[in-house]
């Protein structure tokens, strides 16, 4: 129930208080200030009754409690609060607007190409900022559309602007720029496929080659006499072998940083920070942006961007840890593979447990590009 503190002044205060008690008016606290003045705390609903009984006494409200106090503060400062709320919403709106898009590349044509593409996806000045997921989709689409022109693309949001970094794909005309050469084996392997555009093939499919053995020669002979030296052009794929050892814990713990982000806004007075909104499970701070700073007073509004953290703890069985270790070993090999390369066969050589860890030794047979080049001497 809401309460108020009232001040009563007049003669014979004690008699007046006894009268209030006789009328079943609940007095929560009585403070005698003088012989003719007292403060009492009562229910808000009883104030009207006391006002009717006051006769020769002077009664005034000293302090409000509960919801009445909040209402009074809101009423007193309503215009300031309205202005602050509108200002905050306006600042919040501005913080979600992109004011600038910087494309970093020396070539003006590449910059203009990307600028036009980004505008098609509404990534432009004075547009609303986009989600992390949307930005990734845009990057994928642009890279796919211009795979012959763009090697790498990154779009990063810093405050209210996007920084776009790009690397151009360089395609050399090997026939015009390279010196005469042989194509040799990059490593020991069994040849599985030979793709020759220029030069003489001197090894066959299923031949075993050592590192440095010539597979496609740039030296062209006629009747055992050297006719000319050319640039050998082609690709050679072979069966290559790897042995990988991986350790994996039986008790697995991981703090995984997720891709989604949330913003926390702070009202700052000197070194004191007050949160204006709250989020849960977003614990990794990515960036901090100063949204507003007063020219003279030590007050400001800042925005801190956080990433979500997922905590993973698992107690694995022997079999589960072994499978995880095998998966890690496969991923190690896969990270090394280029386009058209793949794992042909896998074989588990050894599994043992040591210090709450599973140690797995794996053997991999890989279909791999073994193309390497050696320039022909004397050219």
Short mmCIF file of N, CA and C in Angstrom, two decimals, residues 35 55-56 63 71 88 95 99 113-114 137 141 154 160 183 187 193 200 242 252 262 268 323 329 337 362:
data_model
loop_
_atom_site.label_atom_id
_atom_site.label_comp_id
_atom_site.label_asym_id
_atom_site.label_seq_id
_atom_site.Cartn_x
_atom_site.Cartn_y
_atom_site.Cartn_z
N UNK A 35 7.38 20.66 20.50
CA UNK A 35 6.21 20.40 21.34
C UNK A 35 4.92 20.58 20.57
N UNK A 55 -9.05 21.08 11.55
CA UNK A 55 -9.60 22.28 12.22
C UNK A 55 -8.51 23.33 12.41
N UNK A 56 -7.89 23.38 13.62
CA UNK A 56 -6.91 24.43 13.92
C UNK A 56 -5.48 24.02 13.58
N UNK A 63 6.78 14.00 2.37
CA UNK A 63 7.45 13.05 1.48
C UNK A 63 6.47 11.97 1.02
N UNK A 71 5.46 8.52 -9.41
CA UNK A 71 4.56 9.37 -10.21
C UNK A 71 4.91 10.83 -10.08
N UNK A 88 17.76 9.74 -26.90
CA UNK A 88 18.35 8.39 -26.90
C UNK A 88 17.88 7.59 -28.11
N UNK A 95 22.91 5.38 -34.77
CA UNK A 95 23.97 4.38 -34.63
C UNK A 95 23.73 3.17 -35.52
N UNK A 99 26.93 5.66 -42.60
CA UNK A 99 27.16 6.96 -43.20
C UNK A 99 28.26 6.94 -44.28
N UNK A 113 33.19 -1.10 -59.53
CA UNK A 113 32.45 -2.36 -59.71
C UNK A 113 31.83 -2.81 -58.39
N UNK A 114 32.64 -2.79 -57.34
CA UNK A 114 32.15 -3.21 -56.03
C UNK A 114 31.11 -2.25 -55.48
N UNK A 137 26.30 -13.48 -46.83
CA UNK A 137 25.61 -13.90 -48.06
C UNK A 137 25.98 -12.99 -49.23
N UNK A 141 27.84 -14.10 -52.78
CA UNK A 141 27.23 -13.84 -54.09
C UNK A 141 28.17 -13.04 -54.99
N UNK A 154 36.37 -8.84 -48.14
CA UNK A 154 35.99 -8.75 -46.72
C UNK A 154 35.23 -7.44 -46.51
N UNK A 160 29.82 3.44 -37.66
CA UNK A 160 28.76 3.73 -38.63
C UNK A 160 29.30 3.74 -40.07
N UNK A 183 57.93 -29.83 -66.44
CA UNK A 183 57.03 -30.09 -65.30
C UNK A 183 57.56 -31.33 -64.60
N UNK A 187 56.63 -34.13 -55.24
CA UNK A 187 56.93 -35.06 -54.14
C UNK A 187 56.82 -36.49 -54.64
N UNK A 193 46.91 -39.06 -62.97
CA UNK A 193 46.33 -38.34 -64.11
C UNK A 193 47.34 -37.30 -64.60
N UNK A 200 56.19 -32.50 -73.99
CA UNK A 200 56.18 -33.93 -74.30
C UNK A 200 56.05 -34.76 -73.02
N UNK A 242 50.28 -39.82 -46.40
CA UNK A 242 50.57 -39.04 -45.19
C UNK A 242 50.28 -39.88 -43.95
N UNK A 252 36.17 -32.97 -22.76
CA UNK A 252 36.33 -31.92 -23.76
C UNK A 252 35.65 -30.64 -23.28
N UNK A 262 25.52 -8.49 -30.37
CA UNK A 262 24.55 -7.62 -29.70
C UNK A 262 25.27 -6.37 -29.23
N UNK A 268 27.69 7.49 -19.62
CA UNK A 268 28.92 7.66 -18.85
C UNK A 268 28.99 9.03 -18.21
N UNK A 323 36.70 -41.39 -32.33
CA UNK A 323 36.05 -40.88 -33.55
C UNK A 323 36.34 -39.39 -33.75
N UNK A 329 42.01 -35.53 -37.46
CA UNK A 329 43.08 -35.92 -38.39
C UNK A 329 42.66 -35.69 -39.83
N UNK A 337 44.19 -29.42 -48.69
CA UNK A 337 43.79 -29.77 -50.04
C UNK A 337 43.28 -28.58 -50.83
N UNK A 362 46.97 -42.07 -37.87
CA UNK A 362 46.20 -42.36 -39.09
C UNK A 362 47.10 -42.32 -40.31
#
